[in-house]
PDB file of C-alpha atoms in Angstrom:
ATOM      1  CA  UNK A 134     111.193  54.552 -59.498  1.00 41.00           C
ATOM      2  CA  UNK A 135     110.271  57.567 -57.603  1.00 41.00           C
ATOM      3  CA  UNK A 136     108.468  59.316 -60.869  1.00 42.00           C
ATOM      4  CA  UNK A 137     106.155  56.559 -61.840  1.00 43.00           C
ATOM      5  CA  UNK A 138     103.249  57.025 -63.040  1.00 42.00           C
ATOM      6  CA  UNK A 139     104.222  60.620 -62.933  1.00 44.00           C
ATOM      7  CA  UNK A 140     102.723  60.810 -66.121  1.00 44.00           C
ATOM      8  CA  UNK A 141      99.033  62.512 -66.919  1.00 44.00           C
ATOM      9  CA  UNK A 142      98.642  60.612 -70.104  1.00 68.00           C
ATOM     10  CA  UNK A 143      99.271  57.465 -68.054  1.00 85.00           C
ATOM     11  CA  UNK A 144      95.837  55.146 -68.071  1.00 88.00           C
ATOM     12  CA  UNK A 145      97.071  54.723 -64.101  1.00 88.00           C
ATOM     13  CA  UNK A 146      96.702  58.440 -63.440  1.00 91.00           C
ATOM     14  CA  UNK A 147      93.864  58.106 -66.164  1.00 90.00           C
ATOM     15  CA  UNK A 148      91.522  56.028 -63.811  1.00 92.00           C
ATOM     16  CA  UNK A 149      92.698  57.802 -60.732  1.00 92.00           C
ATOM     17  CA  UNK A 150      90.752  60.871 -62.060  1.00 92.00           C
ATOM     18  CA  UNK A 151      88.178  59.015 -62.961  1.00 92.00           C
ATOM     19  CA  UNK A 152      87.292  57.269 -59.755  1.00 93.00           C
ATOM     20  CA  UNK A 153      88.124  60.117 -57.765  1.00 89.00           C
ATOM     21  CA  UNK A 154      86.375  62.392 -59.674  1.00 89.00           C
ATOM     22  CA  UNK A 155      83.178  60.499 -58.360  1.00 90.00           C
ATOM     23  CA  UNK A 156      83.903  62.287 -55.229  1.00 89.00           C
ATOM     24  CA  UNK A 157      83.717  65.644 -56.198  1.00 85.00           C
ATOM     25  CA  UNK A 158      80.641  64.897 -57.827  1.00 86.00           C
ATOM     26  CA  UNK A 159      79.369  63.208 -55.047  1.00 89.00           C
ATOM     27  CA  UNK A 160      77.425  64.869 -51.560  1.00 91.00           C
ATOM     28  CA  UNK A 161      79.722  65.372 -48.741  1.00 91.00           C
ATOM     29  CA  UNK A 162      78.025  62.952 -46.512  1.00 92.00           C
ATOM     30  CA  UNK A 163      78.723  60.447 -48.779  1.00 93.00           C
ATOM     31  CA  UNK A 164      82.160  60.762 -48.837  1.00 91.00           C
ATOM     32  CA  UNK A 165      82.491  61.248 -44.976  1.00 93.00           C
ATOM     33  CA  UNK A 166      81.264  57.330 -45.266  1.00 94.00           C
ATOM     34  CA  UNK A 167      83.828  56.444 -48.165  1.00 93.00           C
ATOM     35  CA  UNK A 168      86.257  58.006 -46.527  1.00 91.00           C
ATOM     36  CA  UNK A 169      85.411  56.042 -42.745  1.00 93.00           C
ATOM     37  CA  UNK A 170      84.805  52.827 -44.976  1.00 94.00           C
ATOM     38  CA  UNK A 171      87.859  52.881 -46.931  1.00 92.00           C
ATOM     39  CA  UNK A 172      89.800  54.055 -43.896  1.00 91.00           C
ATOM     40  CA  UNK A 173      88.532  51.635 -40.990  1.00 93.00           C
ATOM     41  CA  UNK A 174      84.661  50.235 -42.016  1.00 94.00           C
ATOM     42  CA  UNK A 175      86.005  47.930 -44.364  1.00 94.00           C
ATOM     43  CA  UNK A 176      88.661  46.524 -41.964  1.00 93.00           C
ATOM     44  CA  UNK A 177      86.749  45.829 -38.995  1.00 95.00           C
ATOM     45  CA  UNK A 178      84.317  44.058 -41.160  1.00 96.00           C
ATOM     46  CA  UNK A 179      86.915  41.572 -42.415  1.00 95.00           C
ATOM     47  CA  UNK A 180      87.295  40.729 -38.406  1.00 94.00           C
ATOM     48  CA  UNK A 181      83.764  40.679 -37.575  1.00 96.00           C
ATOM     49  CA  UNK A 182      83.551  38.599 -40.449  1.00 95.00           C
ATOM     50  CA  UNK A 183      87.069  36.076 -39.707  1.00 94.00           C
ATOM     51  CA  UNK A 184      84.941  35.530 -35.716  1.00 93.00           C
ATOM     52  CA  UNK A 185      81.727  34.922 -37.556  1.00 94.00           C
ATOM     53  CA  UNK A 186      83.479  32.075 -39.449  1.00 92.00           C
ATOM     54  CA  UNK A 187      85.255  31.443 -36.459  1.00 90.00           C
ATOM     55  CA  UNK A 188      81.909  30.934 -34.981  1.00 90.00           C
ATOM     56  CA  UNK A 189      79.800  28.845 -37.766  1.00 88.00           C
ATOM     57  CA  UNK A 190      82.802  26.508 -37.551  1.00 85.00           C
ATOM     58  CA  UNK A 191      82.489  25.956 -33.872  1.00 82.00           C
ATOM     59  CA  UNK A 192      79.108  25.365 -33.508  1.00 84.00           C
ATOM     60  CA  UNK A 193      78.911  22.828 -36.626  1.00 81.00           C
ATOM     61  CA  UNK A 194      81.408  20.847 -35.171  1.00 70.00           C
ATOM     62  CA  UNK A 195      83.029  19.275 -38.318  1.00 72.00           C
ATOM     63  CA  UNK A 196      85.721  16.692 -38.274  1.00 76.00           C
ATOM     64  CA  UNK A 197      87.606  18.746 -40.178  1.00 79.00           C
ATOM     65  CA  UNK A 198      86.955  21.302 -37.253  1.00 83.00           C
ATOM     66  CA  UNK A 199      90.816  21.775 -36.684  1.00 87.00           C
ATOM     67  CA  UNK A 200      91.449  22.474 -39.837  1.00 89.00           C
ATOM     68  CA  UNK A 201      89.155  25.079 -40.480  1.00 88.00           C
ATOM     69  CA  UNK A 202      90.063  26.483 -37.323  1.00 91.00           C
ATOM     70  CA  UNK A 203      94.077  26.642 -38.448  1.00 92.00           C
ATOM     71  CA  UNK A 204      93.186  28.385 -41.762  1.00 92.00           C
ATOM     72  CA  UNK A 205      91.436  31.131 -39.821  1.00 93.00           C
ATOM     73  CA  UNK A 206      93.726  31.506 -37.294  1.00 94.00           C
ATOM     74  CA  UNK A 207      96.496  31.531 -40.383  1.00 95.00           C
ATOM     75  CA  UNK A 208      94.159  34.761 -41.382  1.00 95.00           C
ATOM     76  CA  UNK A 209      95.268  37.497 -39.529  1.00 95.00           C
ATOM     77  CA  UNK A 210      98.982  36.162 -39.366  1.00 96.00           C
ATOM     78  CA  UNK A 211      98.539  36.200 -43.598  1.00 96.00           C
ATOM     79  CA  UNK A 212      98.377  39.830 -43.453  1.00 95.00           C
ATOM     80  CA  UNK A 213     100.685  40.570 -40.700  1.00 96.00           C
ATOM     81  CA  UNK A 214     103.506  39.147 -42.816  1.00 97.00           C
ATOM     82  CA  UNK A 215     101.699  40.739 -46.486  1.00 96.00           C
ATOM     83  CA  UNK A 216     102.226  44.209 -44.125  1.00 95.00           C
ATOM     84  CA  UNK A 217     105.609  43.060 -43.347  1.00 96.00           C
ATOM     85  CA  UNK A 218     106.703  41.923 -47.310  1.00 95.00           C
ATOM     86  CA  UNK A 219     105.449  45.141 -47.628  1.00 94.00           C
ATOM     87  CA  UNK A 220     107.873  47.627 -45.961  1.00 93.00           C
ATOM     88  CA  UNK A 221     110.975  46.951 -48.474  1.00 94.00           C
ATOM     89  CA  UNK A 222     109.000  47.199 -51.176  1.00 93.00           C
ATOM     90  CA  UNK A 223     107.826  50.557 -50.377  1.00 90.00           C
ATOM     91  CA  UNK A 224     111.150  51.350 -49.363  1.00 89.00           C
ATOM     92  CA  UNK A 225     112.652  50.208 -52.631  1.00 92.00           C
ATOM     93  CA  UNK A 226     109.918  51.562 -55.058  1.00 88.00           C
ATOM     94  CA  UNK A 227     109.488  55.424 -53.069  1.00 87.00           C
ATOM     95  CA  UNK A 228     106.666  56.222 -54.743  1.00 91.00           C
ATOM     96  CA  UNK A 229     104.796  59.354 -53.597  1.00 90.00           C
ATOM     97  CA  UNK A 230     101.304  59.733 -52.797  1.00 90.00           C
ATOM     98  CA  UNK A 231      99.452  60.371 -55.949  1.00 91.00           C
ATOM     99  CA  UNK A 232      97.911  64.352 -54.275  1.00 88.00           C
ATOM    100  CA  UNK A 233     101.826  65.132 -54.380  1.00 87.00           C
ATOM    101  CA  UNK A 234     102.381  64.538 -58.091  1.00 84.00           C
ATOM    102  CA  UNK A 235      99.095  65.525 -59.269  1.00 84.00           C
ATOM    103  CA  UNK A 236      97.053  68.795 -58.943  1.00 85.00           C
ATOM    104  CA  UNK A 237      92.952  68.759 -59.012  1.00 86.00           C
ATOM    105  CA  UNK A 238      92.651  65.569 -56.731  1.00 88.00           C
ATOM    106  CA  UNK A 239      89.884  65.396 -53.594  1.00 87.00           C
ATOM    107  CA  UNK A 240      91.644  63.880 -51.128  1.00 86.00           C
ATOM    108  CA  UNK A 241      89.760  62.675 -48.096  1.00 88.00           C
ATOM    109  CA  UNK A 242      92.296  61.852 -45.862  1.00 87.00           C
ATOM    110  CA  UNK A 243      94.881  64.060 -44.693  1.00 81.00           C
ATOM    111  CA  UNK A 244      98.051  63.784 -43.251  1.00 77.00           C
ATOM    112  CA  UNK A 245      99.558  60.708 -45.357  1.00 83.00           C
ATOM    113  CA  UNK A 246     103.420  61.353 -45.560  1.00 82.00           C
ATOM    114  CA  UNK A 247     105.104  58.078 -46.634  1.00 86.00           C
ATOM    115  CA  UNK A 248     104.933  56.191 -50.005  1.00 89.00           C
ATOM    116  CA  UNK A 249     102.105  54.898 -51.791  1.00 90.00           C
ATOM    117  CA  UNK A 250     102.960  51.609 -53.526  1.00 93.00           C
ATOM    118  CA  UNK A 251     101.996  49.087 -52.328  1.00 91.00           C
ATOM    119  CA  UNK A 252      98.851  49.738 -50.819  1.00 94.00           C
ATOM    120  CA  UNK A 253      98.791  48.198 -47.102  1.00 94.00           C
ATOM    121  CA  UNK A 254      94.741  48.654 -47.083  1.00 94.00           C
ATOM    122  CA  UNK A 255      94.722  46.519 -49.529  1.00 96.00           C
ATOM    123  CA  UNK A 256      96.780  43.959 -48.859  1.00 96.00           C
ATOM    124  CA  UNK A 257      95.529  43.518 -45.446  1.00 96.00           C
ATOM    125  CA  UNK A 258      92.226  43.165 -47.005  1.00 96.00           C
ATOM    126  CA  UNK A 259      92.899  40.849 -49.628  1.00 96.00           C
ATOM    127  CA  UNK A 260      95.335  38.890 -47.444  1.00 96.00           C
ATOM    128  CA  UNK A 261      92.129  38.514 -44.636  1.00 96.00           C
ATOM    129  CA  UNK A 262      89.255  37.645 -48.243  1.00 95.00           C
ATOM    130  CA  UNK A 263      91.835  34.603 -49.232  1.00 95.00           C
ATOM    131  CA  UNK A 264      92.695  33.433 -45.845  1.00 94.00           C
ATOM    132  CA  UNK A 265      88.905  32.843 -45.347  1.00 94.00           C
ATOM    133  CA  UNK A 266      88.500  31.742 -49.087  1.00 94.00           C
ATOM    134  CA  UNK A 267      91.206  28.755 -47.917  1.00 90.00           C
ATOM    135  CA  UNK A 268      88.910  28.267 -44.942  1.00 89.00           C
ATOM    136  CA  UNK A 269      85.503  28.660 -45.788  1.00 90.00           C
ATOM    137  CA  UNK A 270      84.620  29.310 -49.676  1.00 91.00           C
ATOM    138  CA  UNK A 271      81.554  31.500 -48.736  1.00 92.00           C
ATOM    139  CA  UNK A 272      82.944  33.818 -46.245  1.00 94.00           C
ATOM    140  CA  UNK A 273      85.888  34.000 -48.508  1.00 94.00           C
ATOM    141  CA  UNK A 274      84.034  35.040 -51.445  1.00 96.00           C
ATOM    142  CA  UNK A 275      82.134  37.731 -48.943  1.00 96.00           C
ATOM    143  CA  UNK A 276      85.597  38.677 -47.914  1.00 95.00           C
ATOM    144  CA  UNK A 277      87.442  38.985 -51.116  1.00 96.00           C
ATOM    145  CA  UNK A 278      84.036  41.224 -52.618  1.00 96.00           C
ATOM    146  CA  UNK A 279      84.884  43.935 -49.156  1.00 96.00           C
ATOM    147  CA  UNK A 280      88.503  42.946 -49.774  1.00 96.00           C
ATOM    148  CA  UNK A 281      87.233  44.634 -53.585  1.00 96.00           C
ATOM    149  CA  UNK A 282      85.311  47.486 -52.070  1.00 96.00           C
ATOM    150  CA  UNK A 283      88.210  48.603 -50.027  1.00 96.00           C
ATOM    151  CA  UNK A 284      90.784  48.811 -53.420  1.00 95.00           C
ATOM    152  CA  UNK A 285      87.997  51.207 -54.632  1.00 96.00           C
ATOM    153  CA  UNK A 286      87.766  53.336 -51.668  1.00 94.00           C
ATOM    154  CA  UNK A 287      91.289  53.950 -51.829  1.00 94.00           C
ATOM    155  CA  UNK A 288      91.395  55.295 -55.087  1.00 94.00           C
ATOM    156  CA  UNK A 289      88.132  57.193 -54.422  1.00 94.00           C
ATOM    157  CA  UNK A 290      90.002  58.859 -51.434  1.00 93.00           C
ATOM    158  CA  UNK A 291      92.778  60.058 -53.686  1.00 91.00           C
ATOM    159  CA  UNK A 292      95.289  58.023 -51.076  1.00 92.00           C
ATOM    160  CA  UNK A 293      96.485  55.426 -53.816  1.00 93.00           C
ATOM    161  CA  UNK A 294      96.669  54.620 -57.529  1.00 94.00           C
ATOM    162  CA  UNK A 295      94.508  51.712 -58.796  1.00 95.00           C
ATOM    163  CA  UNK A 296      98.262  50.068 -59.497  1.00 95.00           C
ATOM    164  CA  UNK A 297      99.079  50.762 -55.945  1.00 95.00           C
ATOM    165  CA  UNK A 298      95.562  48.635 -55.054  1.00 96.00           C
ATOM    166  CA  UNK A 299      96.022  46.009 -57.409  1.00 96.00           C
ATOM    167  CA  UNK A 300      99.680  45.575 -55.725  1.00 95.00           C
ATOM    168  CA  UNK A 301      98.194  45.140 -52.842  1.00 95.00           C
ATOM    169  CA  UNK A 302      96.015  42.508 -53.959  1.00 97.00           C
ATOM    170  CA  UNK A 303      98.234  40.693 -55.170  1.00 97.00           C
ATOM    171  CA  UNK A 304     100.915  40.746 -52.235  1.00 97.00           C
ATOM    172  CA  UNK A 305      98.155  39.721 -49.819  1.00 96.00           C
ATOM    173  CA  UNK A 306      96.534  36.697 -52.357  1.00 96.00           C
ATOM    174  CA  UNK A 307     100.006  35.511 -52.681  1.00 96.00           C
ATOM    175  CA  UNK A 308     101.060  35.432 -49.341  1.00 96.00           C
ATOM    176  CA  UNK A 309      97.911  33.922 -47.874  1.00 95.00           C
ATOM    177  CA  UNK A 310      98.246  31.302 -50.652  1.00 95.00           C
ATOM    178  CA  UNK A 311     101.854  30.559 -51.129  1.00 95.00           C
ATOM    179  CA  UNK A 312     102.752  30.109 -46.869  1.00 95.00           C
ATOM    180  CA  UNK A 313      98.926  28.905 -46.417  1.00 93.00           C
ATOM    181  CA  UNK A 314     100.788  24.753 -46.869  1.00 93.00           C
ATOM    182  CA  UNK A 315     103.475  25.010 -44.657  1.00 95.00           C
ATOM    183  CA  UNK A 316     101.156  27.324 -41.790  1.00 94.00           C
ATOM    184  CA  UNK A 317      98.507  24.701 -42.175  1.00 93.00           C
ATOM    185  CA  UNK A 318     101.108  21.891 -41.565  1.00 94.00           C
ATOM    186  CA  UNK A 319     102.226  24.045 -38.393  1.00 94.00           C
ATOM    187  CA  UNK A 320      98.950  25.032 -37.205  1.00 93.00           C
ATOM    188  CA  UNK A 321      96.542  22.352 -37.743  1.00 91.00           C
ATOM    189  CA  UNK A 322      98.317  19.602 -35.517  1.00 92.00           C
ATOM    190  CA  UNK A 323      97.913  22.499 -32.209  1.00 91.00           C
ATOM    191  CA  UNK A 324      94.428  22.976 -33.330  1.00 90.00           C
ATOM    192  CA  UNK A 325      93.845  19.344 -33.099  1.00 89.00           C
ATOM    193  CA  UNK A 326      95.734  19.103 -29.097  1.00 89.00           C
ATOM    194  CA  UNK A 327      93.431  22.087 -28.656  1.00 87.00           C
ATOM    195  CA  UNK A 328      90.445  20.528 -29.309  1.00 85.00           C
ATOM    196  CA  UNK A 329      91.172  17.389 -27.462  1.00 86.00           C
ATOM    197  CA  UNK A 330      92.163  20.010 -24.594  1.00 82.00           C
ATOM    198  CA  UNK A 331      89.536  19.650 -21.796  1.00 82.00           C
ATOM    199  CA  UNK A 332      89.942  23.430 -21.437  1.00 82.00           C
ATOM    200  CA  UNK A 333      90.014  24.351 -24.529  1.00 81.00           C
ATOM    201  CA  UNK A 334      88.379  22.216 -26.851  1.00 81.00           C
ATOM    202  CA  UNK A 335      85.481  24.573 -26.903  1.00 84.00           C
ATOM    203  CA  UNK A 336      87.762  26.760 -29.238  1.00 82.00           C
ATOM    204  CA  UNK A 337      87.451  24.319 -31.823  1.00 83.00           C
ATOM    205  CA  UNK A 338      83.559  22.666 -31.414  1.00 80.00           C
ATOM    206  CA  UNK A 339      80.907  23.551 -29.254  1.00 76.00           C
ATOM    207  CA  UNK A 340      80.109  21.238 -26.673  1.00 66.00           C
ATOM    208  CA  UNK A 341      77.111  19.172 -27.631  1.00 57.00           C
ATOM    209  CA  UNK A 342      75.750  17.686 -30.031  1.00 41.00           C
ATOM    210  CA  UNK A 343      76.499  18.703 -33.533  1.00 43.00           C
ATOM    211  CA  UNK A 344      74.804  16.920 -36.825  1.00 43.00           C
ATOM    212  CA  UNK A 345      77.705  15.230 -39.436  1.00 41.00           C
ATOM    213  CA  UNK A 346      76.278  14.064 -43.041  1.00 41.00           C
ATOM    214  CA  UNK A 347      72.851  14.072 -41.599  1.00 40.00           C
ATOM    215  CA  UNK A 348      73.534  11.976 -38.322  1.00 42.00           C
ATOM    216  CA  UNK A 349      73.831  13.047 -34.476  1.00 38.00           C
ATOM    217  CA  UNK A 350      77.576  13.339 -33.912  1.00 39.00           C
ATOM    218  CA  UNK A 351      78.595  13.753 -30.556  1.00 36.00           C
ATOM    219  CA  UNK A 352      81.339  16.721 -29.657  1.00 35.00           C
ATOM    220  CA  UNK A 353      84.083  15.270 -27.212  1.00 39.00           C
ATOM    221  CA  UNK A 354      82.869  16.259 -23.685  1.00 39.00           C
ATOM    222  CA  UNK A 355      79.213  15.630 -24.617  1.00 39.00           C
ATOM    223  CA  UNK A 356      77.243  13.000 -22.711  1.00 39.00           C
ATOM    224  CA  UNK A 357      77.012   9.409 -24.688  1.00 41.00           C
ATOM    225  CA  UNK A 358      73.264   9.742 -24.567  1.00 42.00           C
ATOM    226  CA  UNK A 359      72.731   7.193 -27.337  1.00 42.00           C
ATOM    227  CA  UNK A 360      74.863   4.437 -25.394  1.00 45.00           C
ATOM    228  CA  UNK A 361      72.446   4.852 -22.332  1.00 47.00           C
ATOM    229  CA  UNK A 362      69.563   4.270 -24.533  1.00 45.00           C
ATOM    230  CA  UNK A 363      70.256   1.227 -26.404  1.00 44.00           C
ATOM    231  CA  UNK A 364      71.360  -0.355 -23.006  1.00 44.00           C
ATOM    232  CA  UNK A 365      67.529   1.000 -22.041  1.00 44.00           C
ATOM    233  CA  UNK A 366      66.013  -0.471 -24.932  1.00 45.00           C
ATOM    234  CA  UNK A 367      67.874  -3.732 -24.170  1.00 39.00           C
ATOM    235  CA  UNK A 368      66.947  -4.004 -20.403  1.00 42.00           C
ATOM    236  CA  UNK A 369      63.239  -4.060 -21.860  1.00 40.00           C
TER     237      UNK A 369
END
């Protein structure tokens, strides 16, 4: 397993060259930001963008609030195990970094010793894009596009093969789909105590007001301001 892809007339080494060839082409400031993107940019953004859901959720204040809440929180943990899954597969396929079996490549990142398939960029990536897909369909699809971008930069680094990405991808999508039943059965029923929590309820809606099909809703912990009127409007 060690020598695959070893091959030059092999369409994986094939579009290896091919996408990192853009970087030889390409100024070196540019690839100082693949290389940050691809290494961390792309990453951190998949956070920022798992609180940002995190957020929207919150402040809507949806009865399916928990819910939503449990599928992001089943996120992260998605591609902790994917990274996990991961290790014996490496271990089992050895496959060396594509620099060490091929001459003429511009690698941007130095200093990567152990095997290449599959890639863990990219299954922490993906693994984070579906998580949010199962939670929120637009951050999801904004997720699984960087979760994209990332497979790319990888290749364009001259760190992975594109099979080595689309391993990755497919690791982290199954994962985060496959578990994503039995975590939400486990997680959603201590997002909903959470949210009834007088502590920490806020975790799960904002505490206010929040608007439900078009009418005032009112978030547990808010003040029954609607009660107070009608008895008002009654008194008169």
């Amino acid at each position: 397993m060690a020598g695959l892809a070893a091959s030059g007339s092999n369409p994986d080494v094939e579009l290896l060259y091919d996408i990192n060839g853009l970087a030889k082409d390409a100024p070196r400031w540019f690839d100082r930001v693949m290389e940050y993107v691809g290494e961390y940019g792309v990453l951190l953004a998949m956070i920022l963008l798992v609180v940002w859901c995190w957020w929207s959720v919150r402040r809507r204040g949806a009865e399916d609030a928990a819910s939503s809440v449990a599928a992001l929180v089943w996120t992260p943990l998605a591609a902790a195990i994917a990274v996990l899954v991961n290790v014996p597969i490496r271990g089992f396929v050895e496959r060396p970094r594509p620099f060490r079996d091929h001459q003429g490549l511009e690698v941007l990142v130095s200093g990567k010793t152990d095997f290449s398939f599959v890639s863990d960029h990219a299954t922490i990536a993906m693994a984070l894009g579906v998580g949010l897909f199962v939670a929120n369909r637009k951050f999801g699809l904004i997720g699984i596009g960087l979760a994209l971008l990332e497979g790319f930069c990888r290749v364009y680094m001259g760190v992975h093969y594109p099979t080595d990405v689309v391993g990755g991808f497919a690791l982290g999508t199954a994962v985060a789909l496959l578990l994503s039943p039995l975590a939400m059965a486990l997680l959603t029923p201590v997002m909903s105590a959470v949210e009834r929590s007088p502590r920490g309820g806020w975790l799960i809606k904002s505490r206010g007001r929040s608007r439900v099909g078009g009418q005032d809703a009112l978030i547990p912990g808010a003040r029954k301001e609607t009660a107070g009127a009608e008895e008002r409007d009654l008194a008169a």
